[in-house]
PDB file of C-alpha atoms in Angstrom:
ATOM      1  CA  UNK A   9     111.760  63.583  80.274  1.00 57.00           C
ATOM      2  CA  UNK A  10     110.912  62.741  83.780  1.00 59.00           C
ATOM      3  CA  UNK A  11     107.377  62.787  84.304  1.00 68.00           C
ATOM      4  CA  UNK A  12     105.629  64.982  81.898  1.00 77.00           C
ATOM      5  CA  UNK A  13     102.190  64.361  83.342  1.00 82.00           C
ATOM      6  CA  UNK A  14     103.233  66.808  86.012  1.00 84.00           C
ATOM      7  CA  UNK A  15     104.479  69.040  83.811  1.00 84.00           C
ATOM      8  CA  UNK A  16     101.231  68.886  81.949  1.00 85.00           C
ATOM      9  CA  UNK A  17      99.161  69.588  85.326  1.00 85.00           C
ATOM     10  CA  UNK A  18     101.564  72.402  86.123  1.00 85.00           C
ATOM     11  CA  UNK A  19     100.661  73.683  82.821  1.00 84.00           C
ATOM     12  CA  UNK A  20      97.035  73.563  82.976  1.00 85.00           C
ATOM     13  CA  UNK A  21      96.868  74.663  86.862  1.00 86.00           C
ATOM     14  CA  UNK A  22      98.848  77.765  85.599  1.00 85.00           C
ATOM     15  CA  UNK A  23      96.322  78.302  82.582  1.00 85.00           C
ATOM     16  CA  UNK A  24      98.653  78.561  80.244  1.00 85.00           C
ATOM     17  CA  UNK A  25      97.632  78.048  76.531  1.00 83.00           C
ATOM     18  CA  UNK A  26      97.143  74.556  74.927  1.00 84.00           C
ATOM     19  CA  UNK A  27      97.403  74.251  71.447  1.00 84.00           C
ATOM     20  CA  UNK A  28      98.896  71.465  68.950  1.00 83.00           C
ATOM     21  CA  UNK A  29     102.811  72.980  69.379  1.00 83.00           C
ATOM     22  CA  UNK A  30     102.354  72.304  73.452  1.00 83.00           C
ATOM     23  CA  UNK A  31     104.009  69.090  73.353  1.00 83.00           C
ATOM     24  CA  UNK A  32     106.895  70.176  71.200  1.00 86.00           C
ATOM     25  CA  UNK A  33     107.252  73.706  73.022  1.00 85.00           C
ATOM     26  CA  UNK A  34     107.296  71.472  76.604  1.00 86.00           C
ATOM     27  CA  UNK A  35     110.075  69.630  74.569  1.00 88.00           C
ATOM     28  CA  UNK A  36     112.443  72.495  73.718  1.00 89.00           C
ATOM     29  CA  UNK A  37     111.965  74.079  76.671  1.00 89.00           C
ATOM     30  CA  UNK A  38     112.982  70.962  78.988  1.00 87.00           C
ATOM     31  CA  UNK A  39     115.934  69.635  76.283  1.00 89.00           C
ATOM     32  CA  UNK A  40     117.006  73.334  77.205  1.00 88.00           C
ATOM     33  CA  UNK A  41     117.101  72.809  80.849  1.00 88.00           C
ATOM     34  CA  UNK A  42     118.349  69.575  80.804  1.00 87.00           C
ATOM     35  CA  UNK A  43     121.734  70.012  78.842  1.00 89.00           C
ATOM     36  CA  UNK A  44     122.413  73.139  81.340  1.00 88.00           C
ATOM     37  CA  UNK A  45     121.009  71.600  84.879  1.00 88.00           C
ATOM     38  CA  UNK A  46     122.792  69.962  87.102  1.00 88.00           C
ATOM     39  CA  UNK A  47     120.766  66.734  86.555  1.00 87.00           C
ATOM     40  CA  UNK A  48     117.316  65.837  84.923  1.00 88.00           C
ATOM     41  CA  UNK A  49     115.799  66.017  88.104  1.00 89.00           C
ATOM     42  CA  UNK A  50     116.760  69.375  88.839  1.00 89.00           C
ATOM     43  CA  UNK A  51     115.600  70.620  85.301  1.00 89.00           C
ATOM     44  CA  UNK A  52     112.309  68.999  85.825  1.00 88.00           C
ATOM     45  CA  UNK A  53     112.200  70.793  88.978  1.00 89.00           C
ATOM     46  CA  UNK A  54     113.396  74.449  87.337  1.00 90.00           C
ATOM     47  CA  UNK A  55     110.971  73.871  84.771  1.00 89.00           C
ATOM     48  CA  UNK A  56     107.656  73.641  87.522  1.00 89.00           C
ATOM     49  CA  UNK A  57     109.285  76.531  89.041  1.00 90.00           C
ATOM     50  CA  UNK A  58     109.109  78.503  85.824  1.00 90.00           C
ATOM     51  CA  UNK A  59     105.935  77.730  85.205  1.00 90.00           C
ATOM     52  CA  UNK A  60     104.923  78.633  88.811  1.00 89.00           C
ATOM     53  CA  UNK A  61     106.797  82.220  87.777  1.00 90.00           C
ATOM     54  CA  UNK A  62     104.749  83.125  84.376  1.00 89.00           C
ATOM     55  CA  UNK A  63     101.555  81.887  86.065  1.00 89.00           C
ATOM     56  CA  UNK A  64     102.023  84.251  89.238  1.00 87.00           C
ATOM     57  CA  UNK A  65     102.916  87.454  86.724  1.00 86.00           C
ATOM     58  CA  UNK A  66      99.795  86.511  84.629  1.00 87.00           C
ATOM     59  CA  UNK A  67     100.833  84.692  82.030  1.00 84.00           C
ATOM     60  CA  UNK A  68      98.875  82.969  79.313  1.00 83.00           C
ATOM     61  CA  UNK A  69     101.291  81.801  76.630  1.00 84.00           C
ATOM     62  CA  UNK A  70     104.127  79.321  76.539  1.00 86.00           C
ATOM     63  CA  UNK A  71     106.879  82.484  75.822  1.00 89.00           C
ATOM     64  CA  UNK A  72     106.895  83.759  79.172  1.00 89.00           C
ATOM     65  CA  UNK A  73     108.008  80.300  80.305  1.00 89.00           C
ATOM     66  CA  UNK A  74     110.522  79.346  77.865  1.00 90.00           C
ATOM     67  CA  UNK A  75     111.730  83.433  78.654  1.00 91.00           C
ATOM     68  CA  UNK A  76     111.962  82.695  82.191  1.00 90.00           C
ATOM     69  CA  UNK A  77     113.837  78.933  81.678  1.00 91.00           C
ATOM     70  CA  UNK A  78     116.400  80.970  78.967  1.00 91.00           C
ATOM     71  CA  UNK A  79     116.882  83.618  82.011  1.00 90.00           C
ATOM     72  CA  UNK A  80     118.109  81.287  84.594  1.00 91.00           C
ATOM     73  CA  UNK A  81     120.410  79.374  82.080  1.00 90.00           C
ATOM     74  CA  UNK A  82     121.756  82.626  80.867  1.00 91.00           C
ATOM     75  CA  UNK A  83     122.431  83.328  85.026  1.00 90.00           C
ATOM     76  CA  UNK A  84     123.707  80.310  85.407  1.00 89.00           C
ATOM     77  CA  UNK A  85     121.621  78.763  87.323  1.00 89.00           C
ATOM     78  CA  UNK A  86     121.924  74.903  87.479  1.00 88.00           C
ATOM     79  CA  UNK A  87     119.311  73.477  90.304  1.00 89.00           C
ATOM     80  CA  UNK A  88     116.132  74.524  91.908  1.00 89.00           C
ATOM     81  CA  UNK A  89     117.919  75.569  94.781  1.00 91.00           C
ATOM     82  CA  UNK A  90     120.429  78.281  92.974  1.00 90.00           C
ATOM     83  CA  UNK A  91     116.893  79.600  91.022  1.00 90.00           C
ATOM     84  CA  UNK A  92     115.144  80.082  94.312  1.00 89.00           C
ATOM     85  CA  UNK A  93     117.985  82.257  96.097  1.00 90.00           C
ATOM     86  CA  UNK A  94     118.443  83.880  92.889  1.00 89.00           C
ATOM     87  CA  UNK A  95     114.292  84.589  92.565  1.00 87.00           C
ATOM     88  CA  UNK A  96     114.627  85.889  96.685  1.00 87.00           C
ATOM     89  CA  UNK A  97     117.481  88.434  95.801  1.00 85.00           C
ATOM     90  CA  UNK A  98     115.968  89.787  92.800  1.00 82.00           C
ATOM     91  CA  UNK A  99     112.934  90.189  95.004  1.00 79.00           C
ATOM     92  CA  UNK A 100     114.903  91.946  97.546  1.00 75.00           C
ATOM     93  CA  UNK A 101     116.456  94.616  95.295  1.00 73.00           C
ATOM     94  CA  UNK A 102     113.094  95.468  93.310  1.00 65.00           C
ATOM     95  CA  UNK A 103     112.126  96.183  97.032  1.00 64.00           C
ATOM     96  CA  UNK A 104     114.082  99.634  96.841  1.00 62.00           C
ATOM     97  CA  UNK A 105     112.100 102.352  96.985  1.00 63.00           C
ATOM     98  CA  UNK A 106     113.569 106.456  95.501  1.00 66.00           C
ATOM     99  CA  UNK A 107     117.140 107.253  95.388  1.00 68.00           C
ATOM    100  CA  UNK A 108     117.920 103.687  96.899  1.00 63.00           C
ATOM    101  CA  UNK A 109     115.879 104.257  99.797  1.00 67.00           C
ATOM    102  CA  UNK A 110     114.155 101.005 101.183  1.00 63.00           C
ATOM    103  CA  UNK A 111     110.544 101.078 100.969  1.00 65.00           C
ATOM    104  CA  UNK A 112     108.330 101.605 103.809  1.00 67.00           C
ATOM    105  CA  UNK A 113     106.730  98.823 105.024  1.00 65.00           C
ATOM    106  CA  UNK A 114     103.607  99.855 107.435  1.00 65.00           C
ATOM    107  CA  UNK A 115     103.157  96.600 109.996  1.00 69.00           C
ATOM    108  CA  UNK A 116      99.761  95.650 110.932  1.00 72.00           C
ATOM    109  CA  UNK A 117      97.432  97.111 113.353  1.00 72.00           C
ATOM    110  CA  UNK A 118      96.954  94.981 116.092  1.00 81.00           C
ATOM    111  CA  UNK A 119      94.374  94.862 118.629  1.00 85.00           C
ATOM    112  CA  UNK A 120      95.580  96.191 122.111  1.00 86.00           C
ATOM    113  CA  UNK A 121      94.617  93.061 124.849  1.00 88.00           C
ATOM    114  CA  UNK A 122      92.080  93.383 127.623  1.00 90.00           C
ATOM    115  CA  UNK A 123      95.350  93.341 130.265  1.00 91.00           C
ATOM    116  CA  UNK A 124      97.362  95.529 127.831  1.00 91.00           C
ATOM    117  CA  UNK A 125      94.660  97.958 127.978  1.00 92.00           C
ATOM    118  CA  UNK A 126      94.727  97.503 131.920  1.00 92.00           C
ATOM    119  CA  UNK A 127      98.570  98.269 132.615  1.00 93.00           C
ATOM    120  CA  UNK A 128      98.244 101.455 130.123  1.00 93.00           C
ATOM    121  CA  UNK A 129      95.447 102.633 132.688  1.00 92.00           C
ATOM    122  CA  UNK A 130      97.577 101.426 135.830  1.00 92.00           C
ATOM    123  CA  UNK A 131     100.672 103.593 134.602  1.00 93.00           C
ATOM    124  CA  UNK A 132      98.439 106.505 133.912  1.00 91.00           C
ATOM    125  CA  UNK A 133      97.101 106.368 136.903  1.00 92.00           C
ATOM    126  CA  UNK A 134      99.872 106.234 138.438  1.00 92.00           C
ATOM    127  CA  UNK A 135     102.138 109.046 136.234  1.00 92.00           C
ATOM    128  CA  UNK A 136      99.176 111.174 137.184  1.00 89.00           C
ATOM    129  CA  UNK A 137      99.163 111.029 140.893  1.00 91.00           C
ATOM    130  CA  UNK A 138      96.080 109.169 141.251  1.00 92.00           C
ATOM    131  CA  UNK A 139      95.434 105.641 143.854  1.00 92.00           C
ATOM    132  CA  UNK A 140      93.828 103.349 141.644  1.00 92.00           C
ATOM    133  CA  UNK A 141      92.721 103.332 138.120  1.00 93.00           C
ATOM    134  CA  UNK A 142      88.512 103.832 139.370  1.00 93.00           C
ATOM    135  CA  UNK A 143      89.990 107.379 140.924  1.00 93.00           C
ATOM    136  CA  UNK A 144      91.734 108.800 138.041  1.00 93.00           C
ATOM    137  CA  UNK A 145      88.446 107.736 136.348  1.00 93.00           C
ATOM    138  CA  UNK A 146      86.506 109.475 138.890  1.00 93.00           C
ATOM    139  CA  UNK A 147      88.968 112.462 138.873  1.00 92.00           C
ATOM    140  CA  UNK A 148      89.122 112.764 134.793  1.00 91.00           C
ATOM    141  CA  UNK A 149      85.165 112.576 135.168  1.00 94.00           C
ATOM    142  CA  UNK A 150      84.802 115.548 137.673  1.00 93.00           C
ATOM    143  CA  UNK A 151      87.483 117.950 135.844  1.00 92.00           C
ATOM    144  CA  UNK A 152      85.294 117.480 132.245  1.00 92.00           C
ATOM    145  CA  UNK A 153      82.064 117.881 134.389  1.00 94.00           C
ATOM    146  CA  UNK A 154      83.782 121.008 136.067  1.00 92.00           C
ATOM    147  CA  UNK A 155      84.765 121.911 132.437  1.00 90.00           C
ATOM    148  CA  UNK A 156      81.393 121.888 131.045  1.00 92.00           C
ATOM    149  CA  UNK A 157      79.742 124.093 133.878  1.00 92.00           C
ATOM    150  CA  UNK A 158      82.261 126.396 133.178  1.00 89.00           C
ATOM    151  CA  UNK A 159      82.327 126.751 129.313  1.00 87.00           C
ATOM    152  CA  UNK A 160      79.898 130.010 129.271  1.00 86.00           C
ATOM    153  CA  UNK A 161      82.151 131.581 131.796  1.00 84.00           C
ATOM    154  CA  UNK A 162      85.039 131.028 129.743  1.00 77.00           C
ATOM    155  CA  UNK A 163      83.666 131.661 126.374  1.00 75.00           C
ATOM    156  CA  UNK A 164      82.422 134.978 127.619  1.00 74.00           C
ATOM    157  CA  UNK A 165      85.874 136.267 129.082  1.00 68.00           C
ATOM    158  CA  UNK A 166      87.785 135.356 125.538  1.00 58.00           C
ATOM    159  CA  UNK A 167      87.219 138.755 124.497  1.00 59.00           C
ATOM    160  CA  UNK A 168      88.400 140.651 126.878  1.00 60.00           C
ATOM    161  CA  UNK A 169      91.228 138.824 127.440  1.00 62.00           C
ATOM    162  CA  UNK A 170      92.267 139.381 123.542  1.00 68.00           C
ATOM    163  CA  UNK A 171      92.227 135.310 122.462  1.00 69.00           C
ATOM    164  CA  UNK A 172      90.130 133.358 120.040  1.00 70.00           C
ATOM    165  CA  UNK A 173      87.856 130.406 121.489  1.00 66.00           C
ATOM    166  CA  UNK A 174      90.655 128.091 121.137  1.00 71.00           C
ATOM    167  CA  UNK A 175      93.151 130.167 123.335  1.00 69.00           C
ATOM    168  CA  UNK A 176      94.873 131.384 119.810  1.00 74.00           C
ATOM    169  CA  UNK A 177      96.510 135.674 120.217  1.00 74.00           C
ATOM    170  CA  UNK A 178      93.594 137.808 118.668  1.00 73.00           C
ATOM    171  CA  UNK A 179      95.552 139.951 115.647  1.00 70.00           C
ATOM    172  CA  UNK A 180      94.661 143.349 115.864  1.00 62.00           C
ATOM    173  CA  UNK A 181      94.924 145.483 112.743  1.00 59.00           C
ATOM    174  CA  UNK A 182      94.595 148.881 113.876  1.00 48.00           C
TER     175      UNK A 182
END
């Protein structure tokens, strides 16, 4: 065994259970790697890694990383290398959402920049016939000021012209 200090920092790091069969369960399990890896250096290397693997699903007992050692020989995996493409494709097919369907992965919100915010205006303006962004502001401001003097006007003639406040057809039963 290569350096079973690591191993034994691994262990604890993961907080995985420590009893009097530790030493011979960190044994079997590396004897196991070591007659199927490539080299001892590579099994101490896909034994970390399975350690790493039962801590990160939660873990607590030396089973889930003898179970995930006895995996990767039964794969045929023989080096670190081989276990971490294998670990990435597995990954990449749980990733499948219904009926094969890749899941739906919403990307973050980002913040829109002070200049981003400035050419959006500068199109607008432009798109809506105005100069410079200050007139469309002062335009936009004049037609909602226009709007608001108006609302009684317009809230009065609904009726008689057979629509509902928000412009919807008035159904008429009779």
């Amino acid at each position: 065994m290569l350096n079973q200090t690591q191993i034994m920092v691994e262990w604890q790091k993961a907080g995985l259970k420590i009893n009097g069969f530790t030493s011979g369960d960190i044994k079997d399990i590396y004897n196991h790697l070591a007659h199927n890896a490539d080299s001892e250096v590579e099994a101490h290397k896909m034994f970390i890694l399975a350690i790493r693997k039962a801590a990160k699903d939660g873990a607590a007992t030396q089973w889930a990383v003898s179970n995930n050692a006895n995996y990767w020989v039964q794969a045929g995996l023989t080096n670190a290398q081989a276990v971490g493409d294998y670990e990435k494709d597995a990954q990449q097919k749980q990733r499948k959402g219904r009926y094969g369907q890749p899941i739906k992965q919403e990307s973050k919100v980002l913040a829109p920049t002070s200049d981003e915010i400035q050419q959006q205006n500068e199109s607008w303006a432009k798109e809506l016939g105005y100069e410079t962004v200050a007139a469309m502001a002062k335009g936009t401001h004049d037609i909602l000021v226009n709007l608001r003097k108006t609302r009684q006007e317009r809230l009065a003639s609904k009726p008689k012209t057979g629509l509902t406040a928000n412009g919807n057809q008035v159904l008429k039963r009779f």
